[in-house]
PDB file of C-alpha atoms and ligand atoms in Angstrom:
ATOM      1  CA  MET A   1     -54.426  20.900   7.617  1.00  0.00           C
ATOM      2  CA  GLU A   2     -56.920  23.091   5.783  1.00  0.00           C
ATOM      3  CA  MET A   3     -60.356  21.673   6.555  1.00  0.00           C
ATOM      4  CA  ASN A   4     -62.700  24.353   5.290  1.00  0.00           C
ATOM      5  CA  LYS A   5     -61.943  24.411   1.573  1.00  0.00           C
ATOM      6  CA  LYS A   6     -65.000  23.682  -0.533  1.00  0.00           C
ATOM      7  CA  GLN A   7     -65.318  20.094  -1.765  1.00  0.00           C
ATOM      8  CA  ARG A   8     -66.622  19.146  -5.186  1.00  0.00           C
ATOM      9  CA  VAL A   9     -67.678  15.496  -5.425  1.00  0.00           C
ATOM     10  CA  LEU A  10     -66.618  13.781  -8.654  1.00  0.00           C
ATOM     11  CA  PHE A  11     -67.753  10.241  -7.843  1.00  0.00           C
ATOM     12  CA  SER A  12     -70.170   9.330  -5.051  1.00  0.00           C
ATOM     13  CA  ALA A  13     -69.865   6.186  -2.951  1.00  0.00           C
ATOM     14  CA  ASP A  14     -72.661   4.748  -5.075  1.00  0.00           C
ATOM     15  CA  ASP A  15     -70.912   5.613  -8.388  1.00  0.00           C
ATOM     16  CA  ILE A  16     -67.794   3.937  -7.040  1.00  0.00           C
ATOM     17  CA  SER A  17     -69.492   0.773  -5.871  1.00  0.00           C
ATOM     18  CA  LYS A  18     -71.253   0.316  -9.215  1.00  0.00           C
ATOM     19  CA  LYS A  19     -67.985   0.777 -11.082  1.00  0.00           C
ATOM     20  CA  VAL A  20     -66.107  -1.620  -8.803  1.00  0.00           C
ATOM     21  CA  LYS A  21     -68.775  -4.291  -9.327  1.00  0.00           C
ATOM     22  CA  GLU A  22     -68.475  -3.796 -13.097  1.00  0.00           C
ATOM     23  CA  LEU A  23     -64.675  -4.129 -12.968  1.00  0.00           C
ATOM     24  CA  GLY A  24     -64.989  -7.226 -10.795  1.00  0.00           C
ATOM     25  CA  GLN A  25     -67.266  -8.873 -13.345  1.00  0.00           C
ATOM     26  CA  ILE A  26     -64.966  -8.077 -16.268  1.00  0.00           C
ATOM     27  CA  ILE A  27     -61.885  -9.294 -14.408  1.00  0.00           C
ATOM     28  CA  SER A  28     -63.668 -12.462 -13.215  1.00  0.00           C
ATOM     29  CA  ALA A  29     -64.663 -13.255 -16.808  1.00  0.00           C
ATOM     30  CA  ASP A  30     -61.157 -12.556 -18.148  1.00  0.00           C
ATOM     31  CA  TYR A  31     -59.529 -14.835 -15.556  1.00  0.00           C
ATOM     32  CA  GLU A  32     -62.173 -17.565 -15.566  1.00  0.00           C
ATOM     33  CA  GLY A  33     -60.641 -20.934 -14.709  1.00  0.00           C
ATOM     34  CA  LYS A  34     -57.373 -19.278 -13.659  1.00  0.00           C
ATOM     35  CA  GLU A  35     -55.872 -18.326 -10.338  1.00  0.00           C
ATOM     36  CA  LEU A  36     -55.161 -14.696  -9.726  1.00  0.00           C
ATOM     37  CA  VAL A  37     -52.579 -12.897  -7.619  1.00  0.00           C
ATOM     38  CA  VAL A  38     -53.723  -9.361  -6.865  1.00  0.00           C
ATOM     39  CA  VAL A  39     -50.867  -7.055  -5.884  1.00  0.00           C
ATOM     40  CA  SER A  40     -52.226  -4.015  -4.057  1.00  0.00           C
ATOM     41  CA  LEU A  41     -49.987  -0.959  -3.940  1.00  0.00           C
ATOM     42  CA  LEU A  42     -49.990   0.685  -0.532  1.00  0.00           C
ATOM     43  CA  ARG A  43     -51.140   2.905   0.821  1.00  0.00           C
ATOM     44  CA  GLY A  44     -53.355   4.450  -1.863  1.00  0.00           C
ATOM     45  CA  SER A  45     -55.040   1.309  -3.195  1.00  0.00           C
ATOM     46  CA  PHE A  46     -55.957  -0.339   0.114  1.00  0.00           C
ATOM     47  CA  ILE A  47     -59.632   0.615  -0.099  1.00  0.00           C
ATOM     48  CA  PHE A  48     -60.092   0.060  -3.841  1.00  0.00           C
ATOM     49  CA  ALA A  49     -58.265  -3.277  -3.734  1.00  0.00           C
ATOM     50  CA  SER A  50     -60.292  -4.507  -0.762  1.00  0.00           C
ATOM     51  CA  ASP A  51     -63.554  -3.602  -2.513  1.00  0.00           C
ATOM     52  CA  LEU A  52     -62.398  -5.016  -5.860  1.00  0.00           C
ATOM     53  CA  VAL A  53     -61.246  -8.421  -4.614  1.00  0.00           C
ATOM     54  CA  ARG A  54     -64.664  -8.961  -3.054  1.00  0.00           C
ATOM     55  CA  GLU A  55     -66.191  -8.570  -6.529  1.00  0.00           C
ATOM     56  CA  ILE A  56     -63.819 -11.096  -8.103  1.00  0.00           C
ATOM     57  CA  ASN A  57     -65.013 -14.683  -8.091  1.00  0.00           C
ATOM     58  CA  VAL A  58     -61.952 -16.604  -9.281  1.00  0.00           C
ATOM     59  CA  LEU A  59     -59.465 -18.132  -6.835  1.00  0.00           C
ATOM     60  CA  THR A  60     -57.431 -15.111  -5.671  1.00  0.00           C
ATOM     61  CA  GLN A  61     -54.369 -14.481  -3.550  1.00  0.00           C
ATOM     62  CA  ILE A  62     -53.584 -10.999  -2.231  1.00  0.00           C
ATOM     63  CA  GLU A  63     -50.129  -9.465  -1.973  1.00  0.00           C
ATOM     64  CA  PHE A  64     -49.078  -5.954  -0.997  1.00  0.00           C
ATOM     65  CA  MET A  65     -46.244  -3.693  -2.051  1.00  0.00           C
ATOM     66  CA  THR A  66     -45.236  -0.296  -0.780  1.00  0.00           C
ATOM     67  CA  THR A  67     -43.509   2.254  -2.944  1.00  0.00           C
ATOM     68  CA  ALA A  68     -42.143   5.675  -2.115  1.00  0.00           C
ATOM     69  CA  SER A  69     -41.396   8.471  -4.497  1.00  0.00           C
ATOM     70  CA  TYR A  70     -39.146  11.106  -3.076  1.00  0.00           C
ATOM     71  CA  GLY A  71     -39.212  14.851  -3.608  1.00  0.00           C
ATOM     72  CA  HIS A  72     -42.887  14.795  -2.687  1.00  0.00           C
ATOM     73  CA  GLY A  73     -45.451  17.468  -3.142  1.00  0.00           C
ATOM     74  CA  GLU A  74     -48.678  16.484  -4.734  1.00  0.00           C
ATOM     75  CA  GLU A  75     -46.898  14.411  -7.358  1.00  0.00           C
ATOM     76  CA  THR A  76     -44.182  11.864  -7.871  1.00  0.00           C
ATOM     77  CA  SER A  77     -40.599  12.995  -8.363  1.00  0.00           C
ATOM     78  CA  GLY A  78     -40.005  10.363 -10.997  1.00  0.00           C
ATOM     79  CA  GLN A  79     -37.786   8.325  -8.696  1.00  0.00           C
ATOM     80  CA  VAL A  80     -39.922   5.394  -7.531  1.00  0.00           C
ATOM     81  CA  ASN A  81     -38.479   3.153  -4.822  1.00  0.00           C
ATOM     82  CA  ILE A  82     -39.811  -0.201  -3.662  1.00  0.00           C
ATOM     83  CA  VAL A  83     -40.017  -0.122   0.123  1.00  0.00           C
ATOM     84  CA  THR A  84     -41.781  -3.469   0.668  1.00  0.00           C
ATOM     85  CA  ASP A  85     -41.830  -6.264  -1.888  1.00  0.00           C
ATOM     86  CA  ILE A  86     -44.392  -9.085  -2.231  1.00  0.00           C
ATOM     87  CA  LYS A  87     -43.824 -12.079   0.045  1.00  0.00           C
ATOM     88  CA  ASP A  88     -44.655 -15.082  -2.137  1.00  0.00           C
ATOM     89  CA  ASP A  89     -43.340 -16.605  -5.325  1.00  0.00           C
ATOM     90  CA  ILE A  90     -45.337 -15.557  -8.412  1.00  0.00           C
ATOM     91  CA  THR A  91     -43.541 -17.758 -10.937  1.00  0.00           C
ATOM     92  CA  GLY A  92     -46.120 -18.953 -13.479  1.00  0.00           C
ATOM     93  CA  LYS A  93     -48.946 -17.025 -11.785  1.00  0.00           C
ATOM     94  CA  ASP A  94     -51.406 -14.567 -13.311  1.00  0.00           C
ATOM     95  CA  VAL A  95     -50.774 -11.226 -11.633  1.00  0.00           C
ATOM     96  CA  LEU A  96     -52.974  -8.135 -11.471  1.00  0.00           C
ATOM     97  CA  VAL A  97     -51.367  -5.005 -10.021  1.00  0.00           C
ATOM     98  CA  VAL A  98     -53.939  -2.695  -8.437  1.00  0.00           C
ATOM     99  CA  ASP A  99     -53.417   0.982  -7.712  1.00  0.00           C
ATOM    100  CA  ASP A 100     -55.666   3.903  -6.847  1.00  0.00           C
ATOM    101  CA  ILE A 101     -54.664   6.126  -9.757  1.00  0.00           C
ATOM    102  CA  MET A 102     -52.362   6.245 -12.750  1.00  0.00           C
ATOM    103  CA  ASP A 103     -50.903   9.706 -13.123  1.00  0.00           C
ATOM    104  CA  THR A 104     -47.448   9.940 -14.730  1.00  0.00           C
ATOM    105  CA  GLY A 105     -47.453   6.136 -14.931  1.00  0.00           C
ATOM    106  CA  LEU A 106     -43.961   5.967 -13.431  1.00  0.00           C
ATOM    107  CA  THR A 107     -45.080   4.002 -10.358  1.00  0.00           C
ATOM    108  CA  MET A 108     -46.893   1.327 -12.377  1.00  0.00           C
ATOM    109  CA  GLU A 109     -44.075   1.117 -14.909  1.00  0.00           C
ATOM    110  CA  LYS A 110     -41.543   0.499 -12.150  1.00  0.00           C
ATOM    111  CA  ILE A 111     -43.726  -2.116 -10.429  1.00  0.00           C
ATOM    112  CA  LEU A 112     -44.477  -4.014 -13.649  1.00  0.00           C
ATOM    113  CA  GLU A 113     -40.797  -4.041 -14.589  1.00  0.00           C
ATOM    114  CA  HIS A 114     -39.914  -5.330 -11.128  1.00  0.00           C
ATOM    115  CA  LEU A 115     -42.578  -8.053 -11.021  1.00  0.00           C
ATOM    116  CA  LYS A 116     -41.892  -9.254 -14.583  1.00  0.00           C
ATOM    117  CA  GLN A 117     -38.434 -10.297 -13.410  1.00  0.00           C
ATOM    118  CA  LYS A 118     -40.138 -12.812 -11.124  1.00  0.00           C
ATOM    119  CA  ASN A 119     -41.476 -14.677 -14.198  1.00  0.00           C
ATOM    120  CA  PRO A 120     -45.248 -14.568 -13.764  1.00  0.00           C
ATOM    121  CA  ASN A 121     -47.366 -16.250 -16.466  1.00  0.00           C
ATOM    122  CA  SER A 122     -49.081 -12.907 -17.126  1.00  0.00           C
ATOM    123  CA  ILE A 123     -49.178  -9.451 -15.607  1.00  0.00           C
ATOM    124  CA  LYS A 124     -51.783  -6.702 -15.988  1.00  0.00           C
ATOM    125  CA  SER A 125     -52.681  -3.474 -14.238  1.00  0.00           C
ATOM    126  CA  CYS A 126     -55.910  -2.084 -12.831  1.00  0.00           C
ATOM    127  CA  VAL A 127     -56.509   1.426 -11.506  1.00  0.00           C
ATOM    128  CA  MET A 128     -59.633   3.074 -10.190  1.00  0.00           C
ATOM    129  CA  LEU A 129     -58.704   6.388 -11.820  1.00  0.00           C
ATOM    130  CA  ASP A 130     -56.674   7.314 -14.853  1.00  0.00           C
ATOM    131  CA  LYS A 131     -55.279  10.751 -15.708  1.00  0.00           C
ATOM    132  CA  PRO A 132     -53.890  10.085 -19.208  1.00  0.00           C
ATOM    133  CA  GLU A 133     -53.050  13.773 -19.791  1.00  0.00           C
ATOM    134  CA  ARG A 134     -50.331  13.546 -17.159  1.00  0.00           C
ATOM    135  CA  ARG A 135     -48.554  10.493 -18.538  1.00  0.00           C
ATOM    136  CA  LYS A 136     -44.748  10.542 -18.755  1.00  0.00           C
ATOM    137  CA  THR A 137     -44.440   6.966 -20.068  1.00  0.00           C
ATOM    138  CA  HIS A 138     -46.177   4.912 -22.750  1.00  0.00           C
ATOM    139  CA  ILE A 139     -48.026   2.767 -20.242  1.00  0.00           C
ATOM    140  CA  THR A 140     -51.824   2.276 -20.346  1.00  0.00           C
ATOM    141  CA  PRO A 141     -53.703   0.479 -17.568  1.00  0.00           C
ATOM    142  CA  ASP A 142     -55.475  -2.722 -18.635  1.00  0.00           C
ATOM    143  CA  TYR A 143     -58.523  -2.005 -16.446  1.00  0.00           C
ATOM    144  CA  VAL A 144     -59.738   1.493 -15.551  1.00  0.00           C
ATOM    145  CA  GLY A 145     -62.620   2.642 -13.366  1.00  0.00           C
ATOM    146  CA  PHE A 146     -62.894   6.295 -14.366  1.00  0.00           C
ATOM    147  CA  THR A 147     -60.808   8.445 -16.718  1.00  0.00           C
ATOM    148  CA  ILE A 148     -60.444  11.995 -15.392  1.00  0.00           C
ATOM    149  CA  PRO A 149     -58.855  15.274 -16.499  1.00  0.00           C
ATOM    150  CA  ASP A 150     -55.781  16.729 -14.826  1.00  0.00           C
ATOM    151  CA  VAL A 151     -57.283  17.601 -11.429  1.00  0.00           C
ATOM    152  CA  PHE A 152     -55.933  16.663  -8.015  1.00  0.00           C
ATOM    153  CA  ILE A 153     -58.426  14.392  -6.316  1.00  0.00           C
ATOM    154  CA  VAL A 154     -58.809  12.887  -2.862  1.00  0.00           C
ATOM    155  CA  GLY A 155     -60.881  10.312  -0.983  1.00  0.00           C
ATOM    156  CA  TYR A 156     -61.399   6.550  -1.452  1.00  0.00           C
ATOM    157  CA  GLY A 157     -57.785   5.853  -0.499  1.00  0.00           C
ATOM    158  CA  LEU A 158     -56.285   8.932  -2.148  1.00  0.00           C
ATOM    159  CA  ASN A 159     -54.645  11.375   0.204  1.00  0.00           C
ATOM    160  CA  TYR A 160     -53.815  15.021   0.527  1.00  0.00           C
ATOM    161  CA  GLY A 161     -51.132  15.625   3.159  1.00  0.00           C
ATOM    162  CA  ASP A 162     -51.878  12.139   4.500  1.00  0.00           C
ATOM    163  CA  TYR A 163     -55.532  12.908   5.194  1.00  0.00           C
ATOM    164  CA  TYR A 164     -58.849  12.076   3.502  1.00  0.00           C
ATOM    165  CA  ARG A 165     -58.008   8.474   2.561  1.00  0.00           C
ATOM    166  CA  ASN A 166     -60.990   7.361   4.641  1.00  0.00           C
ATOM    167  CA  ILE A 167     -63.546   9.531   2.833  1.00  0.00           C
ATOM    168  CA  PRO A 168     -65.889   7.131   0.985  1.00  0.00           C
ATOM    169  CA  TYR A 169     -66.296   9.283  -2.130  1.00  0.00           C
ATOM    170  CA  ILE A 170     -63.875  10.950  -4.563  1.00  0.00           C
ATOM    171  CA  PHE A 171     -63.656  14.725  -4.570  1.00  0.00           C
ATOM    172  CA  THR A 172     -61.550  17.716  -5.488  1.00  0.00           C
ATOM    173  CA  PHE A 173     -61.029  20.991  -3.656  1.00  0.00           C
ATOM    174  CA  ASP A 174     -62.585  23.981  -5.339  1.00  0.00           C
ATOM    175  CA  GLU A 175     -60.339  27.003  -4.859  1.00  0.00           C
TER     176      GLU A 175
HETATM  177  P1  LIG B   1     -47.694   8.095 -10.922  1.00  0.00           P
HETATM  178  O1  LIG B   1     -46.476   7.323 -10.579  1.00  0.00           O
HETATM  179  O2  LIG B   1     -47.374   9.521 -11.313  1.00  0.00           O
HETATM  180  O3  LIG B   1     -48.603   7.433 -11.914  1.00  0.00           O
HETATM  181  O4  LIG B   1     -48.483   8.353  -9.609  1.00  0.00           O
HETATM  182  C1  LIG B   1     -49.106   7.430  -8.921  1.00  0.00           C
HETATM  183  C2  LIG B   1     -49.290   7.901  -7.490  1.00  0.00           C
HETATM  184  O5  LIG B   1     -49.351   9.348  -7.341  1.00  0.00           O
HETATM  185  C3  LIG B   1     -50.650   7.413  -7.048  1.00  0.00           C
HETATM  186  O6  LIG B   1     -50.560   6.093  -6.573  1.00  0.00           O
HETATM  187  C4  LIG B   1     -51.009   8.413  -5.991  1.00  0.00           C
HETATM  188  O7  LIG B   1     -50.454   7.999  -4.760  1.00  0.00           O
HETATM  189  C5  LIG B   1     -50.368   9.704  -6.416  1.00  0.00           C
HETATM  190  N1  LIG B   1     -51.343  10.597  -7.090  1.00  0.00           N
HETATM  191  C6  LIG B   1     -51.383  10.906  -8.387  1.00  0.00           C
HETATM  192  N2  LIG B   1     -52.413  11.745  -8.671  1.00  0.00           N
HETATM  193  C7  LIG B   1     -53.050  11.934  -7.492  1.00  0.00           C
HETATM  194  C8  LIG B   1     -54.230  12.689  -7.125  1.00  0.00           C
HETATM  195  O8  LIG B   1     -54.912  13.350  -7.940  1.00  0.00           O
HETATM  196  N3  LIG B   1     -54.562  12.642  -5.827  1.00  0.00           N
HETATM  197  C9  LIG B   1     -53.874  11.928  -4.889  1.00  0.00           C
HETATM  198  N4  LIG B   1     -52.789  11.214  -5.184  1.00  0.00           N
HETATM  199  C10 LIG B   1     -52.385  11.216  -6.477  1.00  0.00           C
HETATM  200 MG1  LIG B   2     -49.868   5.760  -4.565  1.00  0.00          MG
END
């Protein structure tokens, strides 16, 4: 693993925590008086989802799903497979799917399609980062932290070669 490439910070830990608080307030207001089921997509969203749910003040359950997209490099192949499904029944529940980033949108599209078949009352999506330039579907996330151009980023749950998920800020490698 290349460790000595130069890092360029896009969002500091402080930028991130402010944004997550803001999202938490908006989501709490939107779901006031309701119960929420947050579905966190592993592994990328584990940090964002854990920060976000602590900023949400409506009654909330947490579920996890794992997806895999084969033919991996730095991007999805287009073939998204569900490796681990949620455990509990979401019939009639208000569901919020949380991911680290929306890139092509194929992962979120697949997950929403899958979860809709379980008859929730409502289903929305929330991502920390959105790269709309890369979209290969018509999907738009309902809640977005930061919109970014087409750059490969790491940190705050996002990986490069399975490293850097633990870095508390979001950065890119300058060539
Ligand atoms: P999508 O299905 O193309 O929207 O891709 C979603 C998944 O691709 C994310 O959950 C990430 O795991 C991965 N991904 C997309 N862009 C980046 C990036 O810039 N850095 C790290 N992972 C990324
Ligand atoms: Mg992912």
